[in-house]
Short mmCIF file of N, CA and C in Angstrom, two decimals:
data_model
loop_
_atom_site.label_atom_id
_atom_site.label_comp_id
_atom_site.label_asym_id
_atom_site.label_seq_id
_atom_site.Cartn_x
_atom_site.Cartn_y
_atom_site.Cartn_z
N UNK A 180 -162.17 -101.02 44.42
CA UNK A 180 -161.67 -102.17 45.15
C UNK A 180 -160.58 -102.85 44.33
N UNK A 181 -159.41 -102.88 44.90
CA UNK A 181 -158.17 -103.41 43.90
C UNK A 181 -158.01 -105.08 44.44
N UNK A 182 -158.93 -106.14 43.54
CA UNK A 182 -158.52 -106.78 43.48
C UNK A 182 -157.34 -107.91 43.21
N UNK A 183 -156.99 -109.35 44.04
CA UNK A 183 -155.50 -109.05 43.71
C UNK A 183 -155.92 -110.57 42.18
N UNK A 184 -155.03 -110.40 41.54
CA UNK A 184 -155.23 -111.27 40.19
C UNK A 184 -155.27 -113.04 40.30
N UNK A 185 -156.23 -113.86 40.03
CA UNK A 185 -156.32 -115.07 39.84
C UNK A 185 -155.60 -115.17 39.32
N UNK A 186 -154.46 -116.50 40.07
CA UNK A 186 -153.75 -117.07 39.01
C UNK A 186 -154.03 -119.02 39.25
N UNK A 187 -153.91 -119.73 38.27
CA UNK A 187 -154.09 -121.16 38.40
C UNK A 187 -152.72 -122.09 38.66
N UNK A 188 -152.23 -122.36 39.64
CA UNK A 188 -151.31 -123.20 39.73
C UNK A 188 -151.86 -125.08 39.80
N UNK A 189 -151.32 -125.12 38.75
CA UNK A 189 -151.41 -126.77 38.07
C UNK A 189 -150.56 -127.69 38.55
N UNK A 190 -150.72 -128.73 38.92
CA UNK A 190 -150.53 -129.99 39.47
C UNK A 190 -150.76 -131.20 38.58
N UNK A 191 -150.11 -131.75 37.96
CA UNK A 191 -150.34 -133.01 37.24
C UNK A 191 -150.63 -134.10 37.76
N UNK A 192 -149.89 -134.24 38.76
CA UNK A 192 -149.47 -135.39 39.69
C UNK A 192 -149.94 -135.15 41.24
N UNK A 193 -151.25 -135.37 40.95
CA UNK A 193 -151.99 -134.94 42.37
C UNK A 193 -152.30 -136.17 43.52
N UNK A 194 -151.77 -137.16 43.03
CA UNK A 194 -151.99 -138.40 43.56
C UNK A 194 -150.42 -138.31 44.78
N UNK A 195 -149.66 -137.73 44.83
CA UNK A 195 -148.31 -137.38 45.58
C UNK A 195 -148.43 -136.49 46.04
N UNK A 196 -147.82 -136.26 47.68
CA UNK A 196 -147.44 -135.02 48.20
C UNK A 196 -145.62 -135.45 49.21
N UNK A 197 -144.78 -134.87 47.93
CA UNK A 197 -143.63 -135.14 48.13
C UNK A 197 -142.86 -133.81 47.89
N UNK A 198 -141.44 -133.73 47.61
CA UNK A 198 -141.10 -132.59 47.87
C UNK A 198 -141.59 -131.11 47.09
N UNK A 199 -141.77 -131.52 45.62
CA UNK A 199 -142.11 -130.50 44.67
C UNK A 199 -143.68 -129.97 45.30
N UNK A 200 -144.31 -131.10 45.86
CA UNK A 200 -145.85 -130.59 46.28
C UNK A 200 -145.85 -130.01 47.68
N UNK A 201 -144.92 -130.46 48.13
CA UNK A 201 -145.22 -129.68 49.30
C UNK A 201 -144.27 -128.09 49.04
N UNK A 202 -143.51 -128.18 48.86
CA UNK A 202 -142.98 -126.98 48.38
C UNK A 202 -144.41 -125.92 47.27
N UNK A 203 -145.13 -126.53 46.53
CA UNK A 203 -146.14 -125.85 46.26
C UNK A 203 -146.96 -125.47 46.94
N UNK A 204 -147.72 -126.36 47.56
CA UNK A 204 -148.63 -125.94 48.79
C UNK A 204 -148.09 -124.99 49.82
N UNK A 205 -146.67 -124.47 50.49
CA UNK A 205 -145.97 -124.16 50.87
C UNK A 205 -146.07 -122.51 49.76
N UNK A 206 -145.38 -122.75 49.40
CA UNK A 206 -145.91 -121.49 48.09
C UNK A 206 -147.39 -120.89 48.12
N UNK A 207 -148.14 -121.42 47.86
CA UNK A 207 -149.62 -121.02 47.71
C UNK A 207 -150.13 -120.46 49.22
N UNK A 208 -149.60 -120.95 50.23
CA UNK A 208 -150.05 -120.30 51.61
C UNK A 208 -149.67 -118.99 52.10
N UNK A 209 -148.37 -118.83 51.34
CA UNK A 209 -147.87 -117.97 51.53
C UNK A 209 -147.77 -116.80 50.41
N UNK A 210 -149.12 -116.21 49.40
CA UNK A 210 -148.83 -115.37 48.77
C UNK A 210 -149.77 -114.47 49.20
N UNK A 211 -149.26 -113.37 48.89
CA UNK A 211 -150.25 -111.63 49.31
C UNK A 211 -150.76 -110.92 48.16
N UNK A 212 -149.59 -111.03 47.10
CA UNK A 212 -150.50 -110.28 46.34
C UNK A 212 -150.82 -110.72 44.56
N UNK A 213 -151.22 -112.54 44.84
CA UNK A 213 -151.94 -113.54 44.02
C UNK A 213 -153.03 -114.30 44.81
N UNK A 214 -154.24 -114.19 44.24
CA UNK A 214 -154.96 -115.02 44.67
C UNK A 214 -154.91 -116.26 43.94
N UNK A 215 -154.35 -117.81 44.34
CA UNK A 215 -154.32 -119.10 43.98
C UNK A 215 -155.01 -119.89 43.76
N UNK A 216 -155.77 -120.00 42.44
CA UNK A 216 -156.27 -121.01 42.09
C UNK A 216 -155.82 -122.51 41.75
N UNK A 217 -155.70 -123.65 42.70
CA UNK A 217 -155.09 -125.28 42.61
C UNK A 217 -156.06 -125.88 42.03
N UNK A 218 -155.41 -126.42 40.92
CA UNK A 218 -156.09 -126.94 39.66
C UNK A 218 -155.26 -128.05 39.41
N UNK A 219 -156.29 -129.90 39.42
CA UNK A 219 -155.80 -130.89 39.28
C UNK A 219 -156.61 -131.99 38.59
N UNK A 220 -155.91 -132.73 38.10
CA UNK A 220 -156.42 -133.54 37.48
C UNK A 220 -157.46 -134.26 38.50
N UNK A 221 -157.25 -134.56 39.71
CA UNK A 221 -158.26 -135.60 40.45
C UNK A 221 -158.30 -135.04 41.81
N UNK A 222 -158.69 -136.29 42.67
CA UNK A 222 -158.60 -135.56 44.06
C UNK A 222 -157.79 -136.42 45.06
N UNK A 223 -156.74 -136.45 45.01
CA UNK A 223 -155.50 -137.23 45.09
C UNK A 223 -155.15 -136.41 46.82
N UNK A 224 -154.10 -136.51 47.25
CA UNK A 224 -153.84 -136.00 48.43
C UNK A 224 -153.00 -135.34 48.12
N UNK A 225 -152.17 -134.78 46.98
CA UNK A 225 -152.11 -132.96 46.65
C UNK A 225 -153.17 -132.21 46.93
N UNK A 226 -154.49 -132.50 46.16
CA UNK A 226 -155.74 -131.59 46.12
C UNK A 226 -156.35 -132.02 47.76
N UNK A 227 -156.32 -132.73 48.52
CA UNK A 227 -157.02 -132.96 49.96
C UNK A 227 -156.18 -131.76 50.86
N UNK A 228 -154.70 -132.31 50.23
CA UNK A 228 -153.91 -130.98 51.52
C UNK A 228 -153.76 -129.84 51.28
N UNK A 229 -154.25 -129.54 49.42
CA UNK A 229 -154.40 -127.88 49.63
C UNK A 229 -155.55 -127.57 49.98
N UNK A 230 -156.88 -128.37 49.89
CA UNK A 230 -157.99 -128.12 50.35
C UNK A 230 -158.17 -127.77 51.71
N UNK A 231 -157.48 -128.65 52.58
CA UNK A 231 -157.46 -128.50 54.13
C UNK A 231 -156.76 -127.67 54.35
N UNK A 232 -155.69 -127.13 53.60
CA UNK A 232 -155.21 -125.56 53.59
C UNK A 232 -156.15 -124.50 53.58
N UNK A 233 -156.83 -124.79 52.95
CA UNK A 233 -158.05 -123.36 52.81
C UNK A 233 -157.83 -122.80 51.73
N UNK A 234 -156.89 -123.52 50.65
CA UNK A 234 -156.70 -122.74 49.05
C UNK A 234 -157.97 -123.10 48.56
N UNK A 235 -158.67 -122.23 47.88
CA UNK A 235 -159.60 -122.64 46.31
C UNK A 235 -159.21 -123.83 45.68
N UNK A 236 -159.65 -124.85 45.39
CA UNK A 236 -159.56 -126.32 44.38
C UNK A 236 -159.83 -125.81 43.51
N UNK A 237 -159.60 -127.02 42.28
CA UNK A 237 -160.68 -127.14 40.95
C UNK A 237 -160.31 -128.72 40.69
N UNK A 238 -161.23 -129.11 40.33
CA UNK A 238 -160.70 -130.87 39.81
C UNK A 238 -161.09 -130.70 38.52
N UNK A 239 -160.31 -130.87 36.89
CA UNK A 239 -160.69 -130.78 36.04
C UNK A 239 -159.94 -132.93 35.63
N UNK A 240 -161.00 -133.46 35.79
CA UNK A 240 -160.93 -134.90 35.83
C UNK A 240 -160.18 -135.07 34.04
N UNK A 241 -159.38 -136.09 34.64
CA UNK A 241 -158.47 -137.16 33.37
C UNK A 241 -159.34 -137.83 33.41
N UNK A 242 -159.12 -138.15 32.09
CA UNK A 242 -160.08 -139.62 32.02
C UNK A 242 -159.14 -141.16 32.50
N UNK A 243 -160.49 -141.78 32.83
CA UNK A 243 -159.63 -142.74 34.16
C UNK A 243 -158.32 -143.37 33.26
N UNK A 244 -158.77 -143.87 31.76
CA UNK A 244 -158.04 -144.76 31.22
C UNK A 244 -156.13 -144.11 30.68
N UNK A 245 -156.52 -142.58 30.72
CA UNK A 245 -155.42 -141.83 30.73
C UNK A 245 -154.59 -142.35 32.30
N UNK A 246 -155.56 -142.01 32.98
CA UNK A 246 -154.58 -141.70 34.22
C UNK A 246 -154.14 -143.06 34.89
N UNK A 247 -154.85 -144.18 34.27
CA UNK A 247 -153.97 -145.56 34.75
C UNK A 247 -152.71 -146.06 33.62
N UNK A 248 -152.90 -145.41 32.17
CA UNK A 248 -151.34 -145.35 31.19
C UNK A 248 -150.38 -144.60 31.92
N UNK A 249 -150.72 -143.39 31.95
CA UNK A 249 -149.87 -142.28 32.84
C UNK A 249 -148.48 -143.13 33.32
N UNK A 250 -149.05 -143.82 34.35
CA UNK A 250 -148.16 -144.41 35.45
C UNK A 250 -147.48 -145.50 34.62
N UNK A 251 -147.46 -145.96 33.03
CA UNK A 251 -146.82 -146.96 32.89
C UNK A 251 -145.53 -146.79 32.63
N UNK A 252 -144.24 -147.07 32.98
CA UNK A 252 -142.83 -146.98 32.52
C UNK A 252 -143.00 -147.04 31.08
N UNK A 253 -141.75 -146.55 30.40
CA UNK A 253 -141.07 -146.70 29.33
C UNK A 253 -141.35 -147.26 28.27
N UNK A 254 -141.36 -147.74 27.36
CA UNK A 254 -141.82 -148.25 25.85
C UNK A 254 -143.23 -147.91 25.78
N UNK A 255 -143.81 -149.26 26.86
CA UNK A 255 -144.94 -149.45 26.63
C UNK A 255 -145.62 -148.39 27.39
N UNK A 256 -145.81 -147.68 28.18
CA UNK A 256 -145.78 -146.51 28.36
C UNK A 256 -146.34 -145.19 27.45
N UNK A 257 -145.11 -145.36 26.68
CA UNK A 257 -145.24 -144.40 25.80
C UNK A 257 -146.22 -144.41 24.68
N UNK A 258 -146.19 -145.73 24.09
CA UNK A 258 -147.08 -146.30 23.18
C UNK A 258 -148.22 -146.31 22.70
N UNK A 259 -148.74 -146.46 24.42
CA UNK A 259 -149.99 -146.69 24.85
C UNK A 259 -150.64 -145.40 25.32
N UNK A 260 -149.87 -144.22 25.46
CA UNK A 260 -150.56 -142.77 25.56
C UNK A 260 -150.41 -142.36 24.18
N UNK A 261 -149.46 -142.53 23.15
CA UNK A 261 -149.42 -141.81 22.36
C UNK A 261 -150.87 -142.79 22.13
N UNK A 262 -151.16 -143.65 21.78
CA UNK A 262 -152.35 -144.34 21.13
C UNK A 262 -153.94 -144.03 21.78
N UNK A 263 -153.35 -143.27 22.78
CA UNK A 263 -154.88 -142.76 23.31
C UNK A 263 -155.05 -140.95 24.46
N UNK A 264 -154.22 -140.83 22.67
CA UNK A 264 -154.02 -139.35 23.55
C UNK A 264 -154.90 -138.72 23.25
N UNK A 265 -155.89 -138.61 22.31
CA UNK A 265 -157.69 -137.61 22.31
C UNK A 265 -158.14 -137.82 23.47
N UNK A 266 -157.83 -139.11 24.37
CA UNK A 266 -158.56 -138.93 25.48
C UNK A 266 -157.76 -137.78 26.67
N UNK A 267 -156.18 -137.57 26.25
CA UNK A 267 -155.89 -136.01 26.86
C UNK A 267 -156.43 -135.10 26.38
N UNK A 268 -157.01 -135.02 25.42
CA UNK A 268 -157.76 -133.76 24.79
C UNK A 268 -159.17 -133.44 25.58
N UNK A 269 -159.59 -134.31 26.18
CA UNK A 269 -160.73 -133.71 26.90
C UNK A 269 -160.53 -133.46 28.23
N UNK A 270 -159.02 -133.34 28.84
CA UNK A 270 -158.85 -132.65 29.81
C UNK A 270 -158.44 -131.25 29.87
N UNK A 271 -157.49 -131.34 28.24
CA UNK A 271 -157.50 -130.14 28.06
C UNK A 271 -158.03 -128.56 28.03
N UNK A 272 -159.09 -129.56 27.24
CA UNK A 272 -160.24 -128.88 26.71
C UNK A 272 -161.33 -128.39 28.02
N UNK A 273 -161.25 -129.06 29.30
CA UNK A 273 -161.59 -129.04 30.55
C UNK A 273 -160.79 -127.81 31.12
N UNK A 274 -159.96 -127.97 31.15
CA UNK A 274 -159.02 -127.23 31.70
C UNK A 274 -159.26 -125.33 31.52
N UNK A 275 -158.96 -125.71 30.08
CA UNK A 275 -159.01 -124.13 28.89
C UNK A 275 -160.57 -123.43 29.54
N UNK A 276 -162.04 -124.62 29.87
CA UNK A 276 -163.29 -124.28 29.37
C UNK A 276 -162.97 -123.54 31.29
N UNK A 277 -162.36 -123.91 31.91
CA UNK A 277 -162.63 -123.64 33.29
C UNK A 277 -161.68 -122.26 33.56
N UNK A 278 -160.21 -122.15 32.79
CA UNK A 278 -159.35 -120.76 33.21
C UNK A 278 -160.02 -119.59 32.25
N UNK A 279 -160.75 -120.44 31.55
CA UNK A 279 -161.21 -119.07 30.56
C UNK A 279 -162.76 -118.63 31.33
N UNK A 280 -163.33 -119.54 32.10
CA UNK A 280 -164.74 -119.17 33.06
C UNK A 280 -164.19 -118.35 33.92
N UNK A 281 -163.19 -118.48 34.82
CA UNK A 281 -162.74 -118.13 35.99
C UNK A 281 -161.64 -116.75 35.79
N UNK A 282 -161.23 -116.62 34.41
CA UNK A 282 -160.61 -115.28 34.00
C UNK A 282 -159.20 -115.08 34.73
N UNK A 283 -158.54 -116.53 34.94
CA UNK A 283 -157.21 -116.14 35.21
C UNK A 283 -156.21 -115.84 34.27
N UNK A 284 -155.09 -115.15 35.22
CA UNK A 284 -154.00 -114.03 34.49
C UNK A 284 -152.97 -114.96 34.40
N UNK A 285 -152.68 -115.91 34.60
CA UNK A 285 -151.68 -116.53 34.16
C UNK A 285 -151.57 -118.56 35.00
N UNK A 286 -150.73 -119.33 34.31
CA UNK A 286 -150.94 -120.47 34.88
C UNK A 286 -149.31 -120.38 35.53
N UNK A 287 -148.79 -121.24 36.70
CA UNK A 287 -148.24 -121.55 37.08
C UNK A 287 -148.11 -123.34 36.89
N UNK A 288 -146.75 -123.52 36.47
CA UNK A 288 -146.72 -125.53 35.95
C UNK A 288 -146.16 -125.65 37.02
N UNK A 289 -146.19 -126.53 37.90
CA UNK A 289 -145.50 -127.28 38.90
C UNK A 289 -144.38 -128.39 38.58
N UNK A 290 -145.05 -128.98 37.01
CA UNK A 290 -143.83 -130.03 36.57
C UNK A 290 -143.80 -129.98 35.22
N UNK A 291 -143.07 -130.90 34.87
CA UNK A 291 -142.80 -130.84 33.20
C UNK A 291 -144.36 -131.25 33.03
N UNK A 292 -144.75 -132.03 33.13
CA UNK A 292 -145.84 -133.21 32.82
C UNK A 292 -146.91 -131.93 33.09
N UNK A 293 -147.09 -131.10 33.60
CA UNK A 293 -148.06 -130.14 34.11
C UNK A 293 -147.91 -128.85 33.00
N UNK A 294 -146.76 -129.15 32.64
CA UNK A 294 -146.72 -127.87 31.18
C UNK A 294 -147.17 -128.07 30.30
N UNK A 295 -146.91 -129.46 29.62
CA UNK A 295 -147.53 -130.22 29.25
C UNK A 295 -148.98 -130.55 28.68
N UNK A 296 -149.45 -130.41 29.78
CA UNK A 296 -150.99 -130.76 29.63
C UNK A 296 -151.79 -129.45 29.77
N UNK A 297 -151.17 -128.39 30.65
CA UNK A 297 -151.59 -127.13 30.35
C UNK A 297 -151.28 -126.39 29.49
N UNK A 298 -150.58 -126.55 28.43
CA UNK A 298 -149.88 -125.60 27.60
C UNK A 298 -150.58 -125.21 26.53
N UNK A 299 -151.18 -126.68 25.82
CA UNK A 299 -152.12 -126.32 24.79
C UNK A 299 -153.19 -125.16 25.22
N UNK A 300 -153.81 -124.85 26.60
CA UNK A 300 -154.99 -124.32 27.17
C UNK A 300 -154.57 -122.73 27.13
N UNK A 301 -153.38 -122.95 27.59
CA UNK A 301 -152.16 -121.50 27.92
C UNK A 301 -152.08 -121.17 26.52
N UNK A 302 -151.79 -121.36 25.81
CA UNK A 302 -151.47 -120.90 24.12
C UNK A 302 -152.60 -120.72 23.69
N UNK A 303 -153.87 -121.13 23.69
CA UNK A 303 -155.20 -121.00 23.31
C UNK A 303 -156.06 -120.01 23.36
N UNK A 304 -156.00 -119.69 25.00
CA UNK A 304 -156.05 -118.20 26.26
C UNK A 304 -155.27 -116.70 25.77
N UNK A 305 -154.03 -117.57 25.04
CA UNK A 305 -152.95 -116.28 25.23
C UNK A 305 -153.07 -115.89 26.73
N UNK A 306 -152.82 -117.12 27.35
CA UNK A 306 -152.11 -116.89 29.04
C UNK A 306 -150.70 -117.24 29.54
N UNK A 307 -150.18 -116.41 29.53
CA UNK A 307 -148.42 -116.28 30.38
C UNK A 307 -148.15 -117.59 31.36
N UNK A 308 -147.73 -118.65 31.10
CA UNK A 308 -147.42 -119.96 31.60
C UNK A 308 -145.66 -120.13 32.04
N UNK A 309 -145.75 -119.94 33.41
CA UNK A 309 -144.52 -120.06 34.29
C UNK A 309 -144.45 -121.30 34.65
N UNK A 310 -143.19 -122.20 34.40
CA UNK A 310 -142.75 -123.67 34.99
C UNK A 310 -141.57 -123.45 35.81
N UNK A 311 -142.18 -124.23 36.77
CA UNK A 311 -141.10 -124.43 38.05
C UNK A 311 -140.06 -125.44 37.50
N UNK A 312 -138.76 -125.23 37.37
CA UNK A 312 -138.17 -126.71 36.68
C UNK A 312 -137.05 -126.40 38.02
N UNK A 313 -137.20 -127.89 38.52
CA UNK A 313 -136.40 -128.36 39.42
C UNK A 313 -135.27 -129.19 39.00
N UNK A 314 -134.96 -129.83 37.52
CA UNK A 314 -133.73 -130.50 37.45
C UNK A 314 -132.88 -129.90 36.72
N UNK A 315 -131.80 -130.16 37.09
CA UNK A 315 -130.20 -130.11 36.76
C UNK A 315 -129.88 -130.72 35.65
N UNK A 316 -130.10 -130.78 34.58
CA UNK A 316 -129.31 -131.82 33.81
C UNK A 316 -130.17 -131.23 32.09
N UNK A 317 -129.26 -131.60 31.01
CA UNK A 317 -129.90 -131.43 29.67
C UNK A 317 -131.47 -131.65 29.38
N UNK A 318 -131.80 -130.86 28.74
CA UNK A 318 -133.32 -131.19 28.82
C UNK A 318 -133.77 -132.01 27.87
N UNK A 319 -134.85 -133.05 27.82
CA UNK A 319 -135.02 -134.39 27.09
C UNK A 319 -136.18 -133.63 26.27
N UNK A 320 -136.31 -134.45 25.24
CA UNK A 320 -137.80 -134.06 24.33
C UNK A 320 -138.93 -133.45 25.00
N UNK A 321 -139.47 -133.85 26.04
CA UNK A 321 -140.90 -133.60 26.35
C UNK A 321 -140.37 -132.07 27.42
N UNK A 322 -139.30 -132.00 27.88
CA UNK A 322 -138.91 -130.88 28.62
C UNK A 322 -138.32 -129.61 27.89
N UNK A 323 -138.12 -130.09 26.17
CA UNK A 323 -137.71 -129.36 25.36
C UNK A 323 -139.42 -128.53 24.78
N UNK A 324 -140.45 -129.50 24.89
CA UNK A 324 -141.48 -128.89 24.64
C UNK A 324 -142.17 -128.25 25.43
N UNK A 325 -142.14 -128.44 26.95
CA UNK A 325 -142.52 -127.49 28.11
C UNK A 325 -141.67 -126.32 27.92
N UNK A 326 -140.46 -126.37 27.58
CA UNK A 326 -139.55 -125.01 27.71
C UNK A 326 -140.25 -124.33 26.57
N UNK A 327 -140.69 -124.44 25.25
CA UNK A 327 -141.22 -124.03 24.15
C UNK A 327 -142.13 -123.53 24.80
N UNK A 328 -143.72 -124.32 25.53
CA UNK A 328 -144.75 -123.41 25.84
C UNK A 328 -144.68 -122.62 26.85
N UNK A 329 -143.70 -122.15 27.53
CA UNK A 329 -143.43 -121.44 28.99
C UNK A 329 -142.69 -120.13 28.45
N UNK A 330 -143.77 -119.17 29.05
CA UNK A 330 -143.32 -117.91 28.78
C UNK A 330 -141.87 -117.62 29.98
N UNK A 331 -141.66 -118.08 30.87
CA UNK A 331 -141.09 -117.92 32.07
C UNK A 331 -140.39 -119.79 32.69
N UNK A 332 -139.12 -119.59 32.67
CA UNK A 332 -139.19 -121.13 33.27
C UNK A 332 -138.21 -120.28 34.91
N UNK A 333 -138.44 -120.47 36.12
CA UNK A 333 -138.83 -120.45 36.73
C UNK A 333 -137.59 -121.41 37.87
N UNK A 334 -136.27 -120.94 37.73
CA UNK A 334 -135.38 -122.29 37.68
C UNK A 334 -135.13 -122.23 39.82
N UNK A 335 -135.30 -123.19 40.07
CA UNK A 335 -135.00 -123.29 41.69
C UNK A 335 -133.53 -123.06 42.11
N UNK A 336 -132.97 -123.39 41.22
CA UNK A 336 -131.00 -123.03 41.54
C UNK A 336 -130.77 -122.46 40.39
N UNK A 337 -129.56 -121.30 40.66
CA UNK A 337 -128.56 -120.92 39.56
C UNK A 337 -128.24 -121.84 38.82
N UNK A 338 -127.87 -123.12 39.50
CA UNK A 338 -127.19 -124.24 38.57
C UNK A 338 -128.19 -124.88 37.66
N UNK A 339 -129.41 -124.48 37.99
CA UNK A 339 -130.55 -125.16 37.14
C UNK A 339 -130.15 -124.15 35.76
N UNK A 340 -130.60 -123.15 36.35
CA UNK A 340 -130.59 -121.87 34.95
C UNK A 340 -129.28 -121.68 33.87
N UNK A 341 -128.20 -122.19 35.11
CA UNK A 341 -126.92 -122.24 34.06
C UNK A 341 -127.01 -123.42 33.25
N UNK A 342 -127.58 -124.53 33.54
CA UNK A 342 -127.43 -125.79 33.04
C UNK A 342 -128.69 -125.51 31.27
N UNK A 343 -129.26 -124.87 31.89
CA UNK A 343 -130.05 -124.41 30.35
C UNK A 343 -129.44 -123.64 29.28
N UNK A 344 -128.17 -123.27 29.36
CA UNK A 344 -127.62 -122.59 28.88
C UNK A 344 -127.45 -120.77 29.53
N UNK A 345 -128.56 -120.51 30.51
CA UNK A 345 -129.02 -119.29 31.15
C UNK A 345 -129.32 -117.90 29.99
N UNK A 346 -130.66 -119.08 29.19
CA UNK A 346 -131.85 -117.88 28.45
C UNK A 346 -132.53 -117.07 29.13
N UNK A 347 -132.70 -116.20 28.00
CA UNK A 347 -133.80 -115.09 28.58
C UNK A 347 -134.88 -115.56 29.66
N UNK A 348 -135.42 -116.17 29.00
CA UNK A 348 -136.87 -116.55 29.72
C UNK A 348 -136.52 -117.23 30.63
N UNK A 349 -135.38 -117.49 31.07
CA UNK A 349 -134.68 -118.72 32.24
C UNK A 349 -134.46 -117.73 33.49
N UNK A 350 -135.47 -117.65 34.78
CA UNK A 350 -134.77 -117.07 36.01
C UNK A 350 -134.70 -117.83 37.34
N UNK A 351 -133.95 -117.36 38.01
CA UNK A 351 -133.45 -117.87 38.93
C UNK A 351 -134.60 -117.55 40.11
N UNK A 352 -135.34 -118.41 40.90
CA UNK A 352 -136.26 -118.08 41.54
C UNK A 352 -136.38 -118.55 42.99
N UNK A 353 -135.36 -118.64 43.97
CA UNK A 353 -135.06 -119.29 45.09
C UNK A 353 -136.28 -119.49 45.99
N UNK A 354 -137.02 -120.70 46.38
CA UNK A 354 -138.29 -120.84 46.42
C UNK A 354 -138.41 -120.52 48.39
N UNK A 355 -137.11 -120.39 48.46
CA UNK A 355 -137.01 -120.28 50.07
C UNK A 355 -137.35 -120.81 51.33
N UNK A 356 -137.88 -121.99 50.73
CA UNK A 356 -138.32 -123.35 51.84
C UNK A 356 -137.50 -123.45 52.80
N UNK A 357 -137.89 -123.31 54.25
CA UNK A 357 -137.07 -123.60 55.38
C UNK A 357 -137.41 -125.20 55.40
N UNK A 358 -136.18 -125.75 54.86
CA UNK A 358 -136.09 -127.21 55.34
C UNK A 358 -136.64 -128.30 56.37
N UNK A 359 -136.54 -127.25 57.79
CA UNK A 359 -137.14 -127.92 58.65
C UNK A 359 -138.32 -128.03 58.60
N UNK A 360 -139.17 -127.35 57.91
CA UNK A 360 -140.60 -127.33 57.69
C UNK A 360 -141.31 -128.98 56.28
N UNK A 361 -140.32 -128.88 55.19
CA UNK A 361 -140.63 -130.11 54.46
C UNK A 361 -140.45 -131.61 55.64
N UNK A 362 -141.89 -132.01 55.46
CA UNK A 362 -141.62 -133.88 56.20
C UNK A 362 -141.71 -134.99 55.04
N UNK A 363 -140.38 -135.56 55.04
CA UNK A 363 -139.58 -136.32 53.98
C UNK A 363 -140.74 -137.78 54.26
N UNK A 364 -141.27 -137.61 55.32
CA UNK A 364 -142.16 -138.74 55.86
C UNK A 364 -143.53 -138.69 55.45
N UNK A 365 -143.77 -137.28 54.82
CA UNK A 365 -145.09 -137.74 54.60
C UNK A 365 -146.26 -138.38 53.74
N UNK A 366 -147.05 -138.82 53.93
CA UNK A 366 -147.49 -139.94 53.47
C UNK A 366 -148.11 -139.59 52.22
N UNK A 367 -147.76 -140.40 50.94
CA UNK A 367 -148.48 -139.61 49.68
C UNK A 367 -147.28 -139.83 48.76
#
């Protein structure tokens, strides 16, 4: 029986279903020969609408006090996660204890912030970690360290991939969304 290979596509930001998420969910409905494991921090209405999709979940829970810093802008923001970042370590560590139960072949990042937090788990595994990078523009510190843990970055436009300089590990991956299908309206 040729099974087809678990893979975990990660969601950081499961509390939104805007263009990058629906374009994922969109993705995940449509594969033949990956079986999709959606793996999120909570149960936000990313994880409700792939659920009502009929994809496989996993909720590997943030801790609450992470996930209300998360959302803080700039300085203080920053400050205040770097000062309570062991408490990302036990999502991590959540994360790693659940792709290494479930024996998937590779993670899929949906965002920087999702490389991020999966990467330590991905390097741990020795699992092949692909990031979807959707922006155009020089890459900042924390996108300089997602590009580090990503075996594959995964670029939505040529102009993305040229804008990286167009490395090895940089491909061009046209995600093929019929437009009329994304609703700019929907709620999330």
């Amino acid at each position: 029986m040729n099974q087809r290979p678990l893979v975990a596509f990660y969601e950081a930001n499961d509390f939104r279903f805007y263009g990058a998420a629906q374009v994922l969910l969109w993705l995940m409905q449509r594969l033949r020969h990956i079986q999709p494991l959606f793996v999120a921090p909570g149960r936000g209405v990313l994880t409700q609408r792939v659920r009502a999709a009929g994809i496989e979940t996993a909720v590997v829970p943030m801790p609450a006090a992470w996930r209300v810093l998360d959302r803080l802008p700039g300085r203080a923001g920053r400050v205040a996660r770097l000062a309570l970042a062991p408490l990302l370590a036990t999502h991590v560590l959540g994360l790693r204890k659940l792709l290494a139960r479930r024996g998937v072949s590779g993670i899929y990042a949906n965002s920087t912030r999702a490389v991020l937090y999966a990467g330590p788990a991905a390097r741990s595994l020795r699992l092949p970690l692909w990031w979807a990078l959707r922006r155009q523009r020089p890459l900042r510190p924390a996108e300089r360290l997602a590009y580090a843990y990503s075996d594959r970055v995964l670029c939505v436009a040529e102009g993305v991939r040229r804008g990286l300089g167009a490395p090895a590990k940089a491909i061009t991956v046209l995600d093929g969304v019929p437009l009329d299908r994304l609703d700019p309206a929907a709620p999330g």
